[in-house]
């Protein structure tokens, strides 16, 4: 047999391979160790909001099992781990007194990572706002911005010796627009006026700025920081000039309210025309804070929307038929090209120095363990297809430096509870047994050989 050609499937040297999680989705111990209540701890108890009424109380019990989980990561050869710190574990009321037990917990966790040779990539905020802050206005009020500034300073000072890669916020639009908008599907689930809604993400952008400021001030040597955004991603129906131009127009329209302030230091005239009297309040100094230079952009890319050129309009968004292939997560159409176009359009429009795919993966319902195995060939195929398109983006000049699979473990999938499983490692939520799925073995091989296998 001729040798396998690997020239077209090999990733650049030093490419960062990792797995991602978030504190509220895996830690459990929701009311232990002095942790304060988060908006999700409250929201998940509202009848009808969460599939099967699942709560975050126990989740993967990672709070008590992190050593075992890190040993498993190590055995799979996963050397980079994106995790989040639970704000209410550090400041149970959002601001005010620090909870020393929470501070100590993450010290132990970072030490255990180091012992296993795993590099942490730490998200400061992955949606678990302290409920006490929500009671004072939450994301609609600058009280949250002030509290976040203190929180960011505190954690960067505390852990800066152990953590060099910081991500400020995860997916601003999900904890603002989806949480305070007209079609609520996230905590706190409080619909506010259109003007207030625009304040929510302006406040989130300010927090991002404070996160960057905190890392520059206290991060120490080699500290780096960026935002993780989940840009809406179009796919040109044909990869031809006219459809690509249409896709680009769609991309700009759908993402400018978050990426323009960060990369250009202002809201664009198009955005301001669109929101009119509902524009957020911008105070002197806001944009200096928001647009402070970052080291990288994190992108979570799961799915795309098909767009084509349209006479007389900027684009046509085609929507998809029910029969379009998707994961069990209903919103997740299987569209490998989304990762190519999301990366490429972010690069062409905003030119971040480096881009990391901070999440990509798929949620399926029913992956039974049989003979100590989960044969998730659907996930293996999903990952392989997306990695191919990611590599194409690199080959076309997009500076993608790393990829984190979502997720290490099956976990609490927000409004979908424990039903939609995203892990490359299966979790039995009755016994807390972990079983690596076939996809984790596949991913381990990709990491080891640094190429698509
Ligand atoms: C990410 O969100 C999150 O960062 C992560 O915590 C999460 O577990 C992971 O992806 C998998 O979902 O039901 O129509 O209201 C991904 C982006 C945006 C996808 C909100 C689900 C809800 C669509 N998410 N969306 S809908």
GROMACS .gro file of C-alpha atoms and ligand atoms in nm:
model
  479
    1UNK     CA    1   0.000   0.000   0.000
    2UNK     CA    2   0.139   0.347  -0.081
    3UNK     CA    3   0.211   0.565   0.224
    4UNK     CA    4  -0.070   0.791   0.336
    5UNK     CA    5  -0.026   1.149   0.217
    6UNK     CA    6  -0.048   1.379   0.517
    7UNK     CA    7   0.063   1.707   0.364
    8UNK     CA    8  -0.292   1.827   0.322
    9UNK     CA    9  -0.416   1.717   0.663
   10UNK     CA   10  -0.142   1.833   0.900
   11UNK     CA   11  -0.187   2.125   1.137
   12UNK     CA   12   0.083   2.388   1.201
   13UNK     CA   13   0.347   2.316   1.466
   14UNK     CA   14   0.248   2.443   1.810
   15UNK     CA   15  -0.121   2.423   1.725
   16UNK     CA   16  -0.312   2.427   2.055
   17UNK     CA   17  -0.546   2.132   2.104
   18UNK     CA   18  -0.778   2.136   2.401
   19UNK     CA   19  -1.113   2.062   2.558
   20UNK     CA   20  -1.354   2.313   2.710
   21UNK     CA   21  -1.605   2.324   2.994
   22UNK     CA   22  -1.772   2.588   3.212
   23UNK     CA   23  -1.804   2.593   3.591
   24UNK     CA   24  -2.185   2.601   3.624
   25UNK     CA   25  -2.224   2.316   3.375
   26UNK     CA   26  -1.991   2.069   3.550
   27UNK     CA   27  -1.899   2.169   3.904
   28UNK     CA   28  -2.220   2.101   4.095
   29UNK     CA   29  -2.173   2.190   4.464
   30UNK     CA   30  -2.405   2.476   4.379
   31UNK     CA   31  -2.462   2.560   4.744
   32UNK     CA   32  -2.143   2.420   4.896
   33UNK     CA   33  -1.812   2.574   4.995
   34UNK     CA   34  -1.971   2.911   5.062
   35UNK     CA   35  -2.079   2.962   4.701
   36UNK     CA   36  -2.354   3.219   4.646
   37UNK     CA   37  -2.666   3.160   4.438
   38UNK     CA   38  -2.629   3.229   4.066
   39UNK     CA   39  -2.904   3.341   3.830
   40UNK     CA   40  -2.902   2.989   3.682
   41UNK     CA   41  -2.948   2.833   4.027
   42UNK     CA   42  -3.262   3.046   4.051
   43UNK     CA   43  -3.381   3.019   3.691
   44UNK     CA   44  -3.355   2.640   3.672
   45UNK     CA   45  -3.620   2.618   3.947
   46UNK     CA   46  -3.883   2.808   3.747
   47UNK     CA   47  -4.127   2.542   3.625
   48UNK     CA   48  -4.119   2.484   3.253
   49UNK     CA   49  -3.793   2.663   3.179
   50UNK     CA   50  -3.557   2.363   3.175
   51UNK     CA   51  -3.608   2.032   2.999
   52UNK     CA   52  -3.715   1.776   3.263
   53UNK     CA   53  -3.668   2.040   3.533
   54UNK     CA   54  -3.298   1.955   3.567
   55UNK     CA   55  -3.094   2.169   3.805
   56UNK     CA   56  -2.722   2.249   3.824
   57UNK     CA   57  -2.701   2.131   4.186
   58UNK     CA   58  -2.483   1.826   4.126
   59UNK     CA   59  -2.400   1.831   3.754
   60UNK     CA   60  -2.080   1.625   3.701
   61UNK     CA   61  -1.974   1.670   4.063
   62UNK     CA   62  -1.651   1.803   3.919
   63UNK     CA   63  -1.608   2.010   4.236
   64UNK     CA   64  -1.523   1.683   4.413
   65UNK     CA   65  -1.385   1.488   4.120
   66UNK     CA   66  -1.156   1.730   3.936
   67UNK     CA   67  -0.845   1.524   4.007
   68UNK     CA   68  -0.996   1.218   3.845
   69UNK     CA   69  -1.113   1.427   3.548
   70UNK     CA   70  -0.769   1.577   3.495
   71UNK     CA   71  -0.605   1.235   3.511
   72UNK     CA   72  -0.847   1.124   3.240
   73UNK     CA   73  -0.760   1.428   3.027
   74UNK     CA   74  -0.396   1.351   3.067
   75UNK     CA   75  -0.451   0.991   2.960
   76UNK     CA   76  -0.615   1.122   2.642
   77UNK     CA   77  -0.320   1.351   2.574
   78UNK     CA   78  -0.528   1.669   2.615
   79UNK     CA   79  -0.278   1.932   2.725
   80UNK     CA   80  -0.496   2.246   2.719
   81UNK     CA   81  -0.812   2.297   2.916
   82UNK     CA   82  -1.059   2.584   2.887
   83UNK     CA   83  -1.259   2.622   3.207
   84UNK     CA   84  -1.444   2.902   3.382
   85UNK     CA   85  -1.434   3.043   3.732
   86UNK     CA   86  -1.769   3.067   3.908
   87UNK     CA   87  -1.805   3.432   4.006
   88UNK     CA   88  -2.045   3.346   4.295
   89UNK     CA   89  -1.785   3.111   4.439
   90UNK     CA   90  -1.541   3.402   4.471
   91UNK     CA   91  -1.794   3.674   4.557
   92UNK     CA   92  -2.116   3.506   4.680
   93UNK     CA   93  -2.304   3.837   4.653
   94UNK     CA   94  -2.125   3.957   4.339
   95UNK     CA   95  -1.922   4.213   4.530
   96UNK     CA   96  -1.843   4.264   4.899
   97UNK     CA   97  -1.665   3.996   5.100
   98UNK     CA   98  -1.450   3.737   4.924
   99UNK     CA   99  -1.527   3.370   4.993
  100UNK     CA  100  -1.191   3.227   5.088
  101UNK     CA  101  -1.307   2.865   5.045
  102UNK     CA  102  -1.393   2.945   4.681
  103UNK     CA  103  -1.057   3.113   4.624
  104UNK     CA  104  -0.879   2.811   4.772
  105UNK     CA  105  -1.079   2.569   4.558
  106UNK     CA  106  -0.943   2.714   4.233
  107UNK     CA  107  -0.590   2.719   4.371
  108UNK     CA  108  -0.619   2.344   4.431
  109UNK     CA  109  -0.771   2.300   4.087
  110UNK     CA  110  -0.494   2.493   3.906
  111UNK     CA  111  -0.232   2.301   4.104
  112UNK     CA  112  -0.389   1.972   4.000
  113UNK     CA  113  -0.384   2.085   3.636
  114UNK     CA  114  -0.016   2.171   3.664
  115UNK     CA  115   0.059   1.832   3.817
  116UNK     CA  116  -0.100   1.674   3.511
  117UNK     CA  117   0.088   1.897   3.267
  118UNK     CA  118  -0.232   2.070   3.149
  119UNK     CA  119  -0.237   2.442   3.061
  120UNK     CA  120  -0.543   2.634   3.184
  121UNK     CA  121  -0.735   2.877   2.962
  122UNK     CA  122  -0.964   3.058   3.201
  123UNK     CA  123  -1.293   3.224   3.119
  124UNK     CA  124  -1.378   3.488   3.378
  125UNK     CA  125  -1.751   3.474   3.313
  126UNK     CA  126  -1.953   3.192   3.163
  127UNK     CA  127  -2.310   3.305   3.245
  128UNK     CA  128  -2.339   3.236   3.619
  129UNK     CA  129  -2.406   3.590   3.737
  130UNK     CA  130  -2.447   3.614   4.115
  131UNK     CA  131  -2.822   3.638   4.184
  132UNK     CA  132  -2.758   3.924   4.428
  133UNK     CA  133  -2.637   4.136   4.136
  134UNK     CA  134  -2.940   4.046   3.927
  135UNK     CA  135  -3.150   4.168   4.221
  136UNK     CA  136  -2.973   4.503   4.186
  137UNK     CA  137  -3.036   4.529   3.811
  138UNK     CA  138  -2.816   4.257   3.662
  139UNK     CA  139  -2.686   4.320   3.313
  140UNK     CA  140  -2.912   4.621   3.263
  141UNK     CA  141  -2.721   4.818   3.527
  142UNK     CA  142  -2.364   4.940   3.564
  143UNK     CA  143  -2.362   4.803   3.916
  144UNK     CA  144  -2.267   4.475   3.745
  145UNK     CA  145  -1.982   4.643   3.559
  146UNK     CA  146  -1.834   4.783   3.879
  147UNK     CA  147  -1.867   4.448   4.054
  148UNK     CA  148  -1.708   4.268   3.758
  149UNK     CA  149  -1.412   4.507   3.760
  150UNK     CA  150  -1.339   4.411   4.121
  151UNK     CA  151  -1.396   4.043   4.051
  152UNK     CA  152  -1.158   4.051   3.752
  153UNK     CA  153  -0.889   4.231   3.950
  154UNK     CA  154  -0.928   3.981   4.233
  155UNK     CA  155  -0.898   3.664   4.027
  156UNK     CA  156  -0.615   3.789   3.807
  157UNK     CA  157  -0.413   3.897   4.112
  158UNK     CA  158  -0.491   3.570   4.286
  159UNK     CA  159  -0.424   3.326   4.001
  160UNK     CA  160  -0.197   3.529   3.770
  161UNK     CA  161   0.101   3.316   3.871
  162UNK     CA  162  -0.077   3.000   3.756
  163UNK     CA  163  -0.290   3.123   3.466
  164UNK     CA  164  -0.150   3.296   3.157
  165UNK     CA  165  -0.438   3.264   2.910
  166UNK     CA  166  -0.749   3.463   3.002
  167UNK     CA  167  -1.084   3.486   2.828
  168UNK     CA  168  -1.299   3.771   2.955
  169UNK     CA  169  -1.657   3.669   2.874
  170UNK     CA  170  -1.825   3.381   2.698
  171UNK     CA  171  -2.081   3.459   2.425
  172UNK     CA  172  -2.214   3.802   2.517
  173UNK     CA  173  -2.525   3.767   2.305
  174UNK     CA  174  -2.639   3.454   2.491
  175UNK     CA  175  -2.640   3.603   2.839
  176UNK     CA  176  -2.784   3.936   2.720
  177UNK     CA  177  -3.009   3.911   2.416
  178UNK     CA  178  -3.124   3.555   2.488
  179UNK     CA  179  -3.167   3.628   2.859
  180UNK     CA  180  -3.331   3.973   2.861
  181UNK     CA  181  -3.479   3.980   2.510
  182UNK     CA  182  -3.830   3.914   2.383
  183UNK     CA  183  -3.769   3.542   2.326
  184UNK     CA  184  -3.617   3.442   2.656
  185UNK     CA  185  -3.430   3.111   2.678
  186UNK     CA  186  -3.166   3.181   2.943
  187UNK     CA  187  -3.135   3.314   3.298
  188UNK     CA  188  -3.253   3.542   3.438
  189UNK     CA  189  -3.536   3.524   3.184
  190UNK     CA  190  -3.654   3.881   3.230
  191UNK     CA  191  -3.769   4.064   2.919
  192UNK     CA  192  -3.670   4.429   2.923
  193UNK     CA  193  -3.733   4.721   2.687
  194UNK     CA  194  -3.536   4.740   2.360
  195UNK     CA  195  -3.328   5.026   2.499
  196UNK     CA  196  -3.249   4.833   2.818
  197UNK     CA  197  -3.161   4.530   2.609
  198UNK     CA  198  -2.901   4.736   2.425
  199UNK     CA  199  -2.765   4.846   2.764
  200UNK     CA  200  -2.715   4.481   2.861
  201UNK     CA  201  -2.457   4.415   2.597
  202UNK     CA  202  -2.301   4.757   2.629
  203UNK     CA  203  -2.247   4.671   2.996
  204UNK     CA  204  -2.108   4.332   2.897
  205UNK     CA  205  -1.865   4.504   2.658
  206UNK     CA  206  -1.753   4.726   2.945
  207UNK     CA  207  -1.687   4.415   3.153
  208UNK     CA  208  -1.479   4.273   2.871
  209UNK     CA  209  -1.276   4.596   2.883
  210UNK     CA  210  -1.229   4.561   3.258
  211UNK     CA  211  -1.114   4.202   3.208
  212UNK     CA  212  -0.849   4.318   2.962
  213UNK     CA  213  -0.748   4.601   3.194
  214UNK     CA  214  -0.716   4.360   3.489
  215UNK     CA  215  -0.492   4.121   3.292
  216UNK     CA  216  -0.267   4.407   3.174
  217UNK     CA  217  -0.243   4.544   3.528
  218UNK     CA  218  -0.199   4.224   3.728
  219UNK     CA  219  -0.147   3.934   3.487
  220UNK     CA  220   0.229   3.927   3.509
  221UNK     CA  221   0.475   3.817   3.247
  222UNK     CA  222   0.335   3.636   2.945
  223UNK     CA  223  -0.031   3.697   3.032
  224UNK     CA  224  -0.267   3.712   2.734
  225UNK     CA  225  -0.634   3.798   2.704
  226UNK     CA  226  -0.921   3.796   2.458
  227UNK     CA  227  -1.298   3.769   2.428
  228UNK     CA  228  -1.492   3.459   2.327
  229UNK     CA  229  -1.770   3.552   2.088
  230UNK     CA  230  -2.017   3.328   1.911
  231UNK     CA  231  -2.044   3.528   1.594
  232UNK     CA  232  -2.342   3.439   1.381
  233UNK     CA  233  -2.198   3.260   1.083
  234UNK     CA  234  -2.321   3.260   0.725
  235UNK     CA  235  -2.234   3.006   0.458
  236UNK     CA  236  -2.239   3.126   0.099
  237UNK     CA  237  -2.450   2.877  -0.094
  238UNK     CA  238  -2.188   2.872  -0.365
  239UNK     CA  239  -1.831   2.977  -0.300
  240UNK     CA  240  -1.846   3.236  -0.573
  241UNK     CA  241  -1.781   3.606  -0.556
  242UNK     CA  242  -2.143   3.712  -0.550
  243UNK     CA  243  -2.258   3.472  -0.281
  244UNK     CA  244  -1.949   3.541  -0.070
  245UNK     CA  245  -2.022   3.914  -0.088
  246UNK     CA  246  -2.379   3.844   0.025
  247UNK     CA  247  -2.255   3.625   0.311
  248UNK     CA  248  -2.015   3.897   0.415
  249UNK     CA  249  -2.294   4.159   0.423
  250UNK     CA  250  -2.499   3.922   0.641
  251UNK     CA  251  -2.199   3.861   0.871
  252UNK     CA  252  -2.135   4.231   0.921
  253UNK     CA  253  -2.500   4.309   0.991
  254UNK     CA  254  -2.536   4.031   1.247
  255UNK     CA  255  -2.210   4.080   1.435
  256UNK     CA  256  -2.123   4.446   1.429
  257UNK     CA  257  -2.291   4.534   1.758
  258UNK     CA  258  -2.034   4.327   1.946
  259UNK     CA  259  -1.722   4.322   1.731
  260UNK     CA  260  -1.723   4.685   1.611
  261UNK     CA  261  -1.689   4.839   1.959
  262UNK     CA  262  -1.409   4.597   2.046
  263UNK     CA  263  -1.210   4.622   1.723
  264UNK     CA  264  -1.302   4.973   1.604
  265UNK     CA  265  -1.378   5.155   1.927
  266UNK     CA  266  -1.727   5.272   1.830
  267UNK     CA  267  -2.073   5.162   1.734
  268UNK     CA  268  -2.096   5.182   1.357
  269UNK     CA  269  -2.330   5.434   1.190
  270UNK     CA  270  -2.527   5.138   1.052
  271UNK     CA  271  -2.583   5.000   1.399
  272UNK     CA  272  -2.679   5.340   1.541
  273UNK     CA  273  -2.923   5.397   1.256
  274UNK     CA  274  -3.076   5.058   1.325
  275UNK     CA  275  -3.131   5.110   1.699
  276UNK     CA  276  -3.225   5.480   1.672
  277UNK     CA  277  -3.359   5.611   2.003
  278UNK     CA  278  -3.289   5.278   2.172
  279UNK     CA  279  -2.911   5.316   2.150
  280UNK     CA  280  -2.720   5.230   2.468
  281UNK     CA  281  -2.587   5.511   2.686
  282UNK     CA  282  -2.223   5.569   2.607
  283UNK     CA  283  -2.024   5.754   2.871
  284UNK     CA  284  -1.686   5.923   2.823
  285UNK     CA  285  -1.411   5.663   2.841
  286UNK     CA  286  -1.636   5.366   2.756
  287UNK     CA  287  -1.489   5.297   2.415
  288UNK     CA  288  -1.130   5.339   2.533
  289UNK     CA  289  -1.198   5.065   2.784
  290UNK     CA  290  -1.393   4.840   2.545
  291UNK     CA  291  -1.146   4.864   2.257
  292UNK     CA  292  -0.820   4.815   2.449
  293UNK     CA  293  -0.608   4.584   2.231
  294UNK     CA  294  -0.645   4.211   2.296
  295UNK     CA  295  -0.411   3.925   2.212
  296UNK     CA  296  -0.657   3.696   2.041
  297UNK     CA  297  -1.021   3.643   1.954
  298UNK     CA  298  -1.197   3.330   2.074
  299UNK     CA  299  -1.477   3.203   1.854
  300UNK     CA  300  -1.735   2.940   1.942
  301UNK     CA  301  -1.858   2.799   1.614
  302UNK     CA  302  -2.124   2.533   1.590
  303UNK     CA  303  -2.359   2.604   1.306
  304UNK     CA  304  -2.417   2.826   1.005
  305UNK     CA  305  -2.695   2.990   0.803
  306UNK     CA  306  -2.712   2.958   0.426
  307UNK     CA  307  -2.698   3.289   0.242
  308UNK     CA  308  -2.688   3.380  -0.124
  309UNK     CA  309  -2.686   3.687  -0.346
  310UNK     CA  310  -3.021   3.842  -0.420
  311UNK     CA  311  -3.107   4.101  -0.685
  312UNK     CA  312  -3.220   4.423  -0.520
  313UNK     CA  313  -3.113   4.323  -0.167
  314UNK     CA  314  -2.788   4.280   0.022
  315UNK     CA  315  -2.844   3.907   0.062
  316UNK     CA  316  -3.101   3.633   0.090
  317UNK     CA  317  -3.105   3.417   0.406
  318UNK     CA  318  -3.248   3.085   0.293
  319UNK     CA  319  -3.352   2.920   0.618
  320UNK     CA  320  -3.352   2.540   0.625
  321UNK     CA  321  -3.611   2.270   0.580
  322UNK     CA  322  -3.690   2.040   0.875
  323UNK     CA  323  -3.517   1.758   0.692
  324UNK     CA  324  -3.183   1.935   0.697
  325UNK     CA  325  -2.938   1.715   0.893
  326UNK     CA  326  -2.892   1.828   1.250
  327UNK     CA  327  -2.774   1.706   1.588
  328UNK     CA  328  -3.029   1.631   1.861
  329UNK     CA  329  -2.974   1.988   1.979
  330UNK     CA  330  -3.243   2.130   1.756
  331UNK     CA  331  -3.057   2.450   1.672
  332UNK     CA  332  -2.747   2.263   1.562
  333UNK     CA  333  -2.753   2.204   1.188
  334UNK     CA  334  -2.451   2.010   1.073
  335UNK     CA  335  -2.264   2.262   0.862
  336UNK     CA  336  -1.887   2.205   0.862
  337UNK     CA  337  -1.838   2.503   0.632
  338UNK     CA  338  -1.957   2.729   0.914
  339UNK     CA  339  -1.619   2.698   1.081
  340UNK     CA  340  -1.437   2.800   0.763
  341UNK     CA  341  -1.659   3.100   0.697
  342UNK     CA  342  -1.686   3.213   1.057
  343UNK     CA  343  -1.308   3.215   1.092
  344UNK     CA  344  -1.246   3.370   0.754
  345UNK     CA  345  -1.505   3.648   0.781
  346UNK     CA  346  -1.398   3.739   1.136
  347UNK     CA  347  -1.040   3.757   1.009
  348UNK     CA  348  -1.122   3.964   0.701
  349UNK     CA  349  -1.350   4.209   0.879
  350UNK     CA  350  -1.169   4.258   1.208
  351UNK     CA  351  -0.816   4.123   1.164
  352UNK     CA  352  -0.750   3.980   1.513
  353UNK     CA  353  -0.384   3.883   1.555
  354UNK     CA  354  -0.476   3.528   1.649
  355UNK     CA  355  -0.798   3.331   1.657
  356UNK     CA  356  -0.876   3.029   1.872
  357UNK     CA  357  -1.181   2.814   1.821
  358UNK     CA  358  -1.275   2.809   2.188
  359UNK     CA  359  -1.573   2.575   2.134
  360UNK     CA  360  -1.699   2.336   1.869
  361UNK     CA  361  -1.892   2.015   1.917
  362UNK     CA  362  -2.236   1.856   1.903
  363UNK     CA  363  -2.519   1.753   2.136
  364UNK     CA  364  -2.691   1.415   2.108
  365UNK     CA  365  -2.947   1.254   2.339
  366UNK     CA  366  -2.893   0.890   2.353
  367UNK     CA  367  -2.546   0.750   2.376
  368UNK     CA  368  -2.573   0.437   2.586
  369UNK     CA  369  -2.265   0.278   2.734
  370UNK     CA  370  -2.235  -0.073   2.596
  371UNK     CA  371  -1.944  -0.293   2.707
  372UNK     CA  372  -1.767   0.012   2.848
  373UNK     CA  373  -1.788   0.195   2.519
  374UNK     CA  374  -1.996   0.468   2.360
  375UNK     CA  375  -1.979   0.438   1.984
  376UNK     CA  376  -2.052   0.800   1.897
  377UNK     CA  377  -1.953   0.776   1.534
  378UNK     CA  378  -2.186   1.070   1.466
  379UNK     CA  379  -1.960   1.288   1.685
  380UNK     CA  380  -1.643   1.149   1.531
  381UNK     CA  381  -1.780   1.240   1.191
  382UNK     CA  382  -1.893   1.583   1.306
  383UNK     CA  383  -1.549   1.668   1.445
  384UNK     CA  384  -1.366   1.535   1.144
  385UNK     CA  385  -1.580   1.736   0.903
  386UNK     CA  386  -1.536   2.060   1.097
  387UNK     CA  387  -1.161   2.009   1.144
  388UNK     CA  388  -1.122   1.969   0.769
  389UNK     CA  389  -1.285   2.308   0.717
  390UNK     CA  390  -1.081   2.462   0.998
  391UNK     CA  391  -0.764   2.343   0.831
  392UNK     CA  392  -0.882   2.492   0.504
  393UNK     CA  393  -0.915   2.830   0.679
  394UNK     CA  394  -0.555   2.801   0.802
  395UNK     CA  395  -0.438   2.707   0.454
  396UNK     CA  396  -0.618   3.016   0.321
  397UNK     CA  397  -0.426   3.240   0.560
  398UNK     CA  398  -0.651   3.276   0.865
  399UNK     CA  399  -0.432   3.285   1.179
  400UNK     CA  400  -0.609   3.009   1.372
  401UNK     CA  401  -0.384   2.897   1.656
  402UNK     CA  402  -0.594   2.644   1.844
  403UNK     CA  403  -0.910   2.439   1.878
  404UNK     CA  404  -1.104   2.338   2.191
  405UNK     CA  405  -1.368   2.072   2.163
  406UNK     CA  406  -1.692   2.134   2.351
  407UNK     CA  407  -1.700   1.950   2.573
  408UNK     CA  408  -1.474   1.733   2.784
  409UNK     CA  409  -1.773   1.586   2.970
  410UNK     CA  410  -2.144   1.544   2.914
  411UNK     CA  411  -2.280   1.827   3.125
  412UNK     CA  412  -2.562   2.068   3.208
  413UNK     CA  413  -2.670   2.199   2.871
  414UNK     CA  414  -2.859   2.503   3.005
  415UNK     CA  415  -3.227   2.500   2.905
  416UNK     CA  416  -3.176   2.150   2.761
  417UNK     CA  417  -3.071   2.015   3.102
  418UNK     CA  418  -2.884   1.683   3.098
  419UNK     CA  419  -3.061   1.555   2.789
  420UNK     CA  420  -2.831   1.695   2.523
  421UNK     CA  421  -2.490   1.540   2.569
  422UNK     CA  422  -2.191   1.727   2.424
  423UNK     CA  423  -1.908   1.534   2.593
  424UNK     CA  424  -1.632   1.333   2.434
  425UNK     CA  425  -1.648   1.158   2.772
  426UNK     CA  426  -1.980   1.007   2.878
  427UNK     CA  427  -2.109   1.086   3.227
  428UNK     CA  428  -2.361   0.862   3.401
  429UNK     CA  429  -2.546   1.122   3.607
  430UNK     CA  430  -2.670   0.857   3.853
  431UNK     CA  431  -2.332   0.708   3.941
  432UNK     CA  432  -2.101   0.985   3.811
  433UNK     CA  433  -1.906   0.717   3.621
  434UNK     CA  434  -1.700   0.857   3.333
  435UNK     CA  435  -1.661   0.656   3.012
  436UNK     CA  436  -1.448   0.794   2.730
  437UNK     CA  437  -1.648   0.782   2.407
  438UNK     CA  438  -1.507   0.669   2.077
  439UNK     CA  439  -1.484   1.036   1.977
  440UNK     CA  440  -1.237   1.100   2.259
  441UNK     CA  441  -1.011   0.824   2.125
  442UNK     CA  442  -1.043   0.976   1.781
  443UNK     CA  443  -0.961   1.323   1.912
  444UNK     CA  444  -0.665   1.186   2.110
  445UNK     CA  445  -0.522   1.047   1.787
  446UNK     CA  446  -0.571   1.382   1.610
  447UNK     CA  447  -0.382   1.554   1.891
  448UNK     CA  448  -0.104   1.299   1.898
  449UNK     CA  449  -0.039   1.312   1.523
  450UNK     CA  450  -0.134   1.682   1.485
  451UNK     CA  451  -0.338   1.598   1.179
  452UNK     CA  452  -0.679   1.487   1.065
  453UNK     CA  453  -0.693   1.109   1.101
  454LIG     C1  454  -2.224   2.740   2.380
  454LIG     O1  455  -2.334   2.809   2.333
  454LIG     C2  456  -2.199   2.767   2.525
  454LIG     O2  457  -2.085   2.847   2.543
  454LIG     C3  458  -2.185   2.642   2.607
  454LIG     O3  459  -2.197   2.675   2.742
  454LIG     C4  460  -2.288   2.542   2.561
  454LIG     O4  461  -2.298   2.430   2.644
  454LIG     C5  462  -2.249   2.500   2.422
  454LIG     O5  463  -2.236   2.610   2.340
  454LIG     C6  464  -2.346   2.403   2.357
  454LIG     O6  465  -2.470   2.463   2.338
  454LIG     O7  466  -3.277   2.696   2.182
  454LIG     O8  467  -3.319   2.834   1.989
  454LIG     O9  468  -3.292   2.938   2.205
  454LIG     C7  469  -2.362   2.785   2.196
  454LIG     C8  470  -2.456   2.884   2.138
  454LIG     C9  471  -2.665   2.985   2.167
  454LIG    C10  472  -2.655   2.756   2.123
  454LIG    C11  473  -2.806   2.968   2.220
  454LIG    C12  474  -2.795   2.737   2.175
  454LIG    C13  475  -3.005   2.841   2.202
  454LIG    C14  476  -3.089   2.840   2.079
  454LIG     N1  477  -2.590   2.865   2.188
  454LIG     N2  478  -2.868   2.857   2.153
  454LIG     S1  479  -3.255   2.828   2.117
   0.00000   0.00000   0.00000
